[in-house]
């Protein structure tokens, strides 16, 4: 197998496909501070995020990497909390709409007619269409290159009933997870490709 090795790294996107999720936020930051108008009105927003990962199970911690240029980042920095929403593949067009528009220009919840569930431990919007969502409290915000790494302690988990196995694994007969391949390409997991490889057995081979 011939491999090309490069030390001039301009683009690295080989970690795709990944789940594309929606980060949501609510802040009492007036629009005035964010976009320089004058209304003492609370603001909420959502953006698409593909750079994200679980960091710890106990305590439960989740991380997202967000550019400081995003309106969402400003709201998170203000409110110190964010929501992580996982949507099915059938709603990939909503992810593309939310990830392709600016909260400084439009109210995405209104424009895309997004229904919400009530959060229980924070004020972040939770999308009704989500099959799983985390309410996170910001515990760390550090800059790495052109993104901020936001570490959130998960305060509440919203799970659609009947779509996870007893071990907590997503049942692919019930949900097609929305994955992102980069370059505006969306896909889902192929059920027929599923293999159950017991690590205890395979670790001893
Ligand atoms: C599929 C997809 C994944 C994205 N992933 C990220 C990401 O991980 N981090 C980021 O800062 N922006 C990401 N973006 C870009 C933001 O979602 C986009 O700039 C959005 O318009 C920001 O909205 P806002 O300015 O209202 O906060 C992604 C966009 C798409 C479509």
XYZ file of C-alpha atoms and ligand atoms in Angstrom:
236
model
C 0.000 0.000 0.000
C 1.574 3.278 -1.083
C 1.114 6.197 1.310
C 1.790 9.868 0.811
C 3.409 11.540 3.802
C 3.203 15.290 4.151
C 4.615 17.599 6.783
C 2.981 20.707 5.381
C -0.455 20.260 6.877
C -2.910 22.590 5.250
C -6.093 20.605 5.679
C -6.771 17.537 7.708
C -10.279 16.167 7.401
C -9.603 12.467 7.570
C -11.387 12.124 10.926
C -14.725 12.203 9.076
C -17.364 10.770 9.029
C -18.509 12.146 12.375
C -21.859 12.818 13.922
C -22.949 16.361 13.091
C -24.795 17.813 16.049
C -26.448 21.076 16.961
C -25.156 23.215 19.795
C -27.850 25.408 21.270
C -27.597 28.291 23.646
C -29.755 30.786 25.430
C -28.419 33.959 26.918
C -29.780 37.038 28.548
C -27.073 38.946 26.758
C -29.043 41.735 25.121
C -28.885 41.899 21.337
C -27.293 45.296 21.947
C -24.030 43.813 23.211
C -23.914 41.100 20.557
C -24.744 43.023 17.405
C -24.778 46.557 18.618
C -28.489 47.379 18.698
C -30.456 48.286 21.789
C -32.980 45.839 23.136
C -32.919 44.399 26.628
C -34.253 41.107 25.280
C -32.946 37.558 25.888
C -31.493 35.807 22.836
C -31.123 32.153 21.839
C -29.340 30.510 18.998
C -28.216 27.173 17.460
C -25.247 26.174 15.269
C -24.010 22.929 13.669
C -20.907 21.351 15.212
C -18.889 18.389 13.977
C -15.899 18.929 16.274
C -17.070 17.378 19.547
C -16.307 14.487 21.897
C -17.102 12.894 25.262
C -14.268 13.568 27.729
C -15.301 11.814 30.959
C -18.097 9.520 32.166
C -17.789 10.244 35.911
C -18.393 13.092 36.181
C -20.068 13.321 32.762
C -18.148 15.829 30.619
C -18.563 16.732 26.945
C -16.401 18.996 24.761
C -17.151 21.029 21.644
C -14.711 23.075 19.545
C -16.243 26.349 18.379
C -14.727 29.264 16.535
C -14.796 32.483 18.601
C -16.257 34.186 15.505
C -19.570 32.352 15.958
C -22.475 34.222 17.501
C -23.164 31.023 19.457
C -19.746 31.318 21.109
C -20.532 34.798 22.368
C -23.793 33.588 23.890
C -22.081 30.615 25.554
C -19.334 32.837 26.958
C -22.059 35.040 28.406
C -24.424 32.385 29.772
C -21.764 29.747 30.669
C -23.946 26.919 29.354
C -24.786 25.134 26.102
C -26.992 22.351 24.771
C -25.783 19.453 22.590
C -28.500 18.053 20.294
C -28.237 14.885 18.159
C -30.592 14.760 15.180
C -31.562 11.844 12.912
C -30.267 11.664 9.342
C -33.734 12.600 8.024
C -33.159 16.095 9.483
C -29.725 16.639 7.900
C -31.242 19.507 5.899
C -32.106 21.255 9.188
C -28.489 20.800 10.355
C -27.315 22.326 7.051
C -29.765 25.232 7.437
C -28.703 25.950 11.015
C -25.014 25.514 10.169
C -25.373 27.689 7.082
C -27.005 30.715 8.686
C -26.010 33.378 11.168
C -27.695 34.070 14.480
C -26.651 37.711 14.153
C -28.859 37.978 11.054
C -31.880 35.786 11.833
C -33.734 34.072 14.643
C -33.044 30.466 13.533
C -35.728 29.000 15.800
C -38.369 31.154 14.161
C -37.064 30.964 10.606
C -36.715 27.155 10.559
C -39.814 26.601 12.696
C -37.921 24.638 15.356
C -40.020 23.133 18.157
C -38.448 22.937 21.610
C -38.542 20.779 24.718
C -38.101 22.359 28.129
C -34.615 22.175 29.646
C -34.518 20.972 33.262
C -31.165 22.162 34.699
C -30.202 25.060 32.417
C -31.934 27.561 30.146
C -30.526 26.109 26.883
C -33.030 25.307 24.122
C -33.487 21.564 23.543
C -34.819 20.604 20.112
C -37.958 18.463 20.171
C -36.678 16.536 17.127
C -33.498 15.469 18.896
C -33.157 11.751 19.773
C -30.586 12.611 22.459
C -29.495 15.897 24.012
C -27.204 17.074 26.800
C -27.603 20.195 28.899
C -24.063 21.345 29.711
C -22.610 23.850 32.161
C -19.356 25.415 30.908
C -16.414 24.450 33.122
C -13.538 25.480 30.886
C -12.993 27.642 27.810
C -9.516 27.531 26.241
C -8.200 28.688 22.890
C -6.418 26.231 20.543
C -5.520 27.661 17.163
C -8.589 29.114 15.493
C -11.150 27.410 17.787
C -12.142 27.542 21.456
C -12.379 24.205 23.230
C -15.455 24.412 25.441
C -15.652 21.793 28.169
C -19.125 21.238 29.558
C -20.276 19.302 32.614
C -23.432 17.429 31.552
C -26.187 18.445 33.955
C -29.095 16.641 32.272
C -29.579 14.136 29.462
C -32.712 13.989 27.283
C -33.219 10.627 25.560
C -36.015 9.570 23.244
C -37.593 6.505 24.772
C -37.483 3.107 23.073
C -34.574 3.775 20.713
C -31.629 2.635 22.851
C -30.852 -0.991 23.737
C -30.696 -2.018 27.433
C -26.902 -1.347 27.229
C -27.584 2.204 26.095
C -26.516 1.590 22.484
C -28.450 3.341 19.738
C -30.783 0.853 18.008
C -30.140 1.293 14.285
C -33.509 -0.324 13.527
C -35.150 2.664 15.219
C -32.925 5.647 14.364
C -30.648 6.595 11.489
C -27.954 8.772 13.131
C -26.967 11.885 11.170
C -23.279 11.708 10.197
C -21.160 14.275 8.405
C -18.425 13.426 5.886
C -17.115 16.974 5.434
C -17.588 19.214 2.393
C -21.388 19.436 2.929
C -21.844 15.665 2.544
C -24.214 13.898 4.947
C -24.750 10.186 5.453
C -25.972 7.661 7.982
C -24.669 4.416 9.515
C -25.149 1.300 7.416
C -27.007 -1.234 9.597
C -25.684 -4.190 7.611
C -22.087 -3.191 8.396
C -22.592 -3.696 12.158
C -20.168 -6.234 13.757
C -20.159 -7.194 17.428
C -16.493 -7.858 18.325
C -16.128 -8.683 22.035
C -12.936 -6.926 23.152
C -12.303 -9.549 25.859
C -12.267 -12.281 23.215
C -10.418 -10.274 20.570
C -7.893 -8.872 23.057
C -6.764 -12.448 23.805
C -6.486 -13.725 20.244
C -22.053 20.165 9.293
C -21.411 21.395 9.879
C -20.499 21.251 10.917
C -19.909 22.370 11.510
N -19.016 22.202 12.542
C -18.503 23.293 13.173
C -17.665 23.130 14.307
O -17.383 22.015 14.763
N -17.195 24.258 14.922
C -17.486 25.521 14.455
O -17.020 26.513 15.035
N -18.290 25.701 13.365
C -18.824 24.625 12.748
N -19.670 24.785 11.686
C -20.006 26.149 11.239
C -21.142 26.791 12.043
O -22.203 25.887 12.329
C -21.693 27.986 11.230
O -20.658 28.911 11.042
C -22.900 28.657 11.855
O -23.441 29.518 10.861
C -22.572 29.492 13.092
O -23.757 30.080 13.518
P -23.794 31.350 14.463
O -22.869 32.399 13.886
O -25.240 31.770 14.444
O -23.331 30.902 15.828
C -20.247 23.684 11.056
C -21.176 23.834 9.998
C -21.750 22.698 9.416
C -22.746 22.868 8.301
